[in-house]
C-alpha atoms as one frame of an Amber mdcrd trajectory, in Angstrom:
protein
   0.000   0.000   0.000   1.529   3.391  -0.541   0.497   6.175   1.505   0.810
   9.762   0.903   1.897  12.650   3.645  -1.219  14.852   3.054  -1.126  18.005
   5.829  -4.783  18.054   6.262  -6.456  20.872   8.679  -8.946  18.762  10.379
 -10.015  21.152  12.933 -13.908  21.112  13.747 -14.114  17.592  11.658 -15.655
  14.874  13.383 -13.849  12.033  14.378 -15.374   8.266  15.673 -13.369   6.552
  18.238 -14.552   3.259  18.799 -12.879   1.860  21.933 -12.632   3.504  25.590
  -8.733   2.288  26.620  -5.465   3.288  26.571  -5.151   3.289  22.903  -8.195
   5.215  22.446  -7.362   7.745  25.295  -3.758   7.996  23.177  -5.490   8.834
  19.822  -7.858  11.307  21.222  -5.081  13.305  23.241  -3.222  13.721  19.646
  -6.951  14.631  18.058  -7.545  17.023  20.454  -4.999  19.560  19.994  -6.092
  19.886  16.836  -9.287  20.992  17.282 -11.288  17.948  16.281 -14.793  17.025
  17.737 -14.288  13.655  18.693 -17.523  11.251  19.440 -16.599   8.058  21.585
 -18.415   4.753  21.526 -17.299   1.769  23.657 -18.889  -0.345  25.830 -16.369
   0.651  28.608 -14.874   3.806  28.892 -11.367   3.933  30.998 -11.761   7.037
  33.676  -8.848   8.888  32.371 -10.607   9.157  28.816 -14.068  10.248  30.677
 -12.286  12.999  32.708 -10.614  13.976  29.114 -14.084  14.133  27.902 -15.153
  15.909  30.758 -12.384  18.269  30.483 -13.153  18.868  26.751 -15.916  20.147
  24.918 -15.267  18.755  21.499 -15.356  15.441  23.329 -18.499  13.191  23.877
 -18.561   9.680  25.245 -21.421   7.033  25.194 -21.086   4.051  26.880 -22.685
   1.315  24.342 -21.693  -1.176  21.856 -20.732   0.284  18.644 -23.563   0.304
  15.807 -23.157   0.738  12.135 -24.898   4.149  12.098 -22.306   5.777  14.228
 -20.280   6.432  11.207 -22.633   8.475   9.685 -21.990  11.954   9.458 -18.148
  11.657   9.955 -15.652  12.811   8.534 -12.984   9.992  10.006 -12.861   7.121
  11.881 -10.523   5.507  14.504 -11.087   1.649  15.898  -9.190   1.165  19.271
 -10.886  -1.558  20.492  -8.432  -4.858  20.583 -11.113  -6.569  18.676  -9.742
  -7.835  15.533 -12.868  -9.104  14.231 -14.877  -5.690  14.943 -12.157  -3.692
  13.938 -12.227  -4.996  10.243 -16.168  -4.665  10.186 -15.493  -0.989  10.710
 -13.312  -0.760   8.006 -15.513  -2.210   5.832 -18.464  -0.115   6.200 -16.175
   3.009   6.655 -14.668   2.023   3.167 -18.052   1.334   1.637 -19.283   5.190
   2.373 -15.452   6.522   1.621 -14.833   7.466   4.899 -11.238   7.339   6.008
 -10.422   4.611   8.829  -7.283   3.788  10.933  -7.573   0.189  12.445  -4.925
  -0.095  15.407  -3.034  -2.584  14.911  -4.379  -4.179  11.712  -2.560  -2.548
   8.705  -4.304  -4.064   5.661  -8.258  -2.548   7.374  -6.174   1.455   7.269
  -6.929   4.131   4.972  -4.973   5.898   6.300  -1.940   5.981   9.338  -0.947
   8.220  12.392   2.586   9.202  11.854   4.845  10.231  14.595   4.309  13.918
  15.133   7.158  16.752  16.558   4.521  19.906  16.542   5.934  23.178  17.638
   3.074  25.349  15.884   3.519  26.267  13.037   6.083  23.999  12.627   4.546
  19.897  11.748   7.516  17.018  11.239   5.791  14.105  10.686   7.685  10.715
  10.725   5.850   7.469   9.288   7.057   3.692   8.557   3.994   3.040   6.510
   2.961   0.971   9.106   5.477  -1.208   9.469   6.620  -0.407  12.612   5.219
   2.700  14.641   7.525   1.629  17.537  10.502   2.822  14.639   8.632   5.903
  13.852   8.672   6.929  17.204  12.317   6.310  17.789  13.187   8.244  14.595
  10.917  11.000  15.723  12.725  11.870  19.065  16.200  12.158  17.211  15.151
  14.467  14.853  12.839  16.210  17.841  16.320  16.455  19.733  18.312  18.156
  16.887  15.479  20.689  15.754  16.109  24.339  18.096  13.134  25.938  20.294
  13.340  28.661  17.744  12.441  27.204  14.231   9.346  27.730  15.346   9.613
  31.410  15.802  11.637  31.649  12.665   8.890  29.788  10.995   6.159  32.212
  12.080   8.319  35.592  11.028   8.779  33.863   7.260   5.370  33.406   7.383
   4.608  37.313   8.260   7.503  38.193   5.348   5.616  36.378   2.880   3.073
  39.276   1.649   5.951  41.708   1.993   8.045  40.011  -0.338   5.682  38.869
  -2.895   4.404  42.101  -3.169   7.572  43.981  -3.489   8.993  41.198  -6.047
   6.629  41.031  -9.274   8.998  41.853 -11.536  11.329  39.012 -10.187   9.331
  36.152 -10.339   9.026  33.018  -8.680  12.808  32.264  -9.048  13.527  35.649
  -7.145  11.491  35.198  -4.336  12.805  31.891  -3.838  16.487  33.058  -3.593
  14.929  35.804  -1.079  13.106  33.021   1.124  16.612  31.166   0.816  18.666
  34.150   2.390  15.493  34.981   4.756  15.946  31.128   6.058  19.649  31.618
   6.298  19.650  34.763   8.052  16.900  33.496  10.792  18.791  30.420  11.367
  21.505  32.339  12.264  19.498  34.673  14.427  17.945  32.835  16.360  14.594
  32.834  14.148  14.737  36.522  14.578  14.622  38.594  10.667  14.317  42.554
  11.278  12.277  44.384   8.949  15.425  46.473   7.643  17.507  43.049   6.960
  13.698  42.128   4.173  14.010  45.184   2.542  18.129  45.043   1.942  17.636
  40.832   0.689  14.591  42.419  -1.797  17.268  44.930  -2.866  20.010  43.049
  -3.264
């Protein structure tokens, strides 16, 4: 199966996650600092997923067995419930209506994967083995999460204020000109700390 790295914004989508343990506590921490209204169905709901719930808006439990319906109206769906055999139903019907599914555990019932995830907003690294082996993702992702500095993520959010500037002040350049400028604009945050001065865009535009 090949997957593709989309960067999707999911917040406000709704999410289904079918299970109420660890695992499903674990996927709807990530979910939830994105923003996504998550709806969770299990027959048993662990307490620390009931107090996130509780905690959290965007987050609903109902203790029940799952039911076919409970897809309906979303836009993704997780299964965290150890149950082989109900986990591949769920794919199934989620495939049937197109609606994306992750399957812990069982690789051949995903649409799609979680990656490993380094997030320092607006900065997303996201590290995937196509499923082979999340345990390896994970490892990979806290060696590059120990060599990436606090302030890429500053340096990120002043390129992202530059952008209009530039553009705006570079038609006659073209799309190879304003890519040498966001080159020297990289450069020169890197070595600042993520830090570009308003005076140091205007003499990279000239130049």
């Amino acid at each position: 199966m090949a997957y593709f790295p989309f960067i999707t914004d999911i917040e406000d989508m709704d999410c289904l996650v079918v299970g109420g343990g660890s695992i499903a506590l674990h996927k709807a921490q990530i979910l939830s600092e994105y923003n996504v209204n998550i709806h969770i169905v299990a027959i048993s709901v662990c307490d620390s997923l009931l107090k996130l719930a509780e905690s959290n808006k965007r987050i609903d439990a109902r203790q029940r067995e799952f039911e076919d319906n409970d897809i309906n109206g979303m836009d993704f769906v997780v299964a965290a419930t150890g149950d082989r055999e109900l986990g591949i139903h769920i794919s199934e019907i989620c495939k049937k209506q197109k609606i994306p599914v992750n399957v812990v555990d069982i690789k051949e019932a995903c649409s799609f994967i979680f990656p490993a995830i380094i997030h320092k907003e607006p900065l997303l690294v996201a590290v995937s083995s196509g499923g082979a082996s999340p345990a390896l993702a994970a490892g990979i992702k806290n060696e590059i999460k120990d060599i990436i500095p606090d302030y890429y993520a500053r340096l990120a959010q002043n390129l992202e204020k530059t952008r209009d500037y530039v553009i705006a002040n570079t038609k006659d350049g073209g799309a190879d000109a304003r890519k040498h400028i966001f080159e020297k604009l990289v450069l020169y945050g890197r070595e600042h700390g993520g830090e570009i001065p308003e005076n140091i865009i205007k003499n990279i535009i000239k130049e």
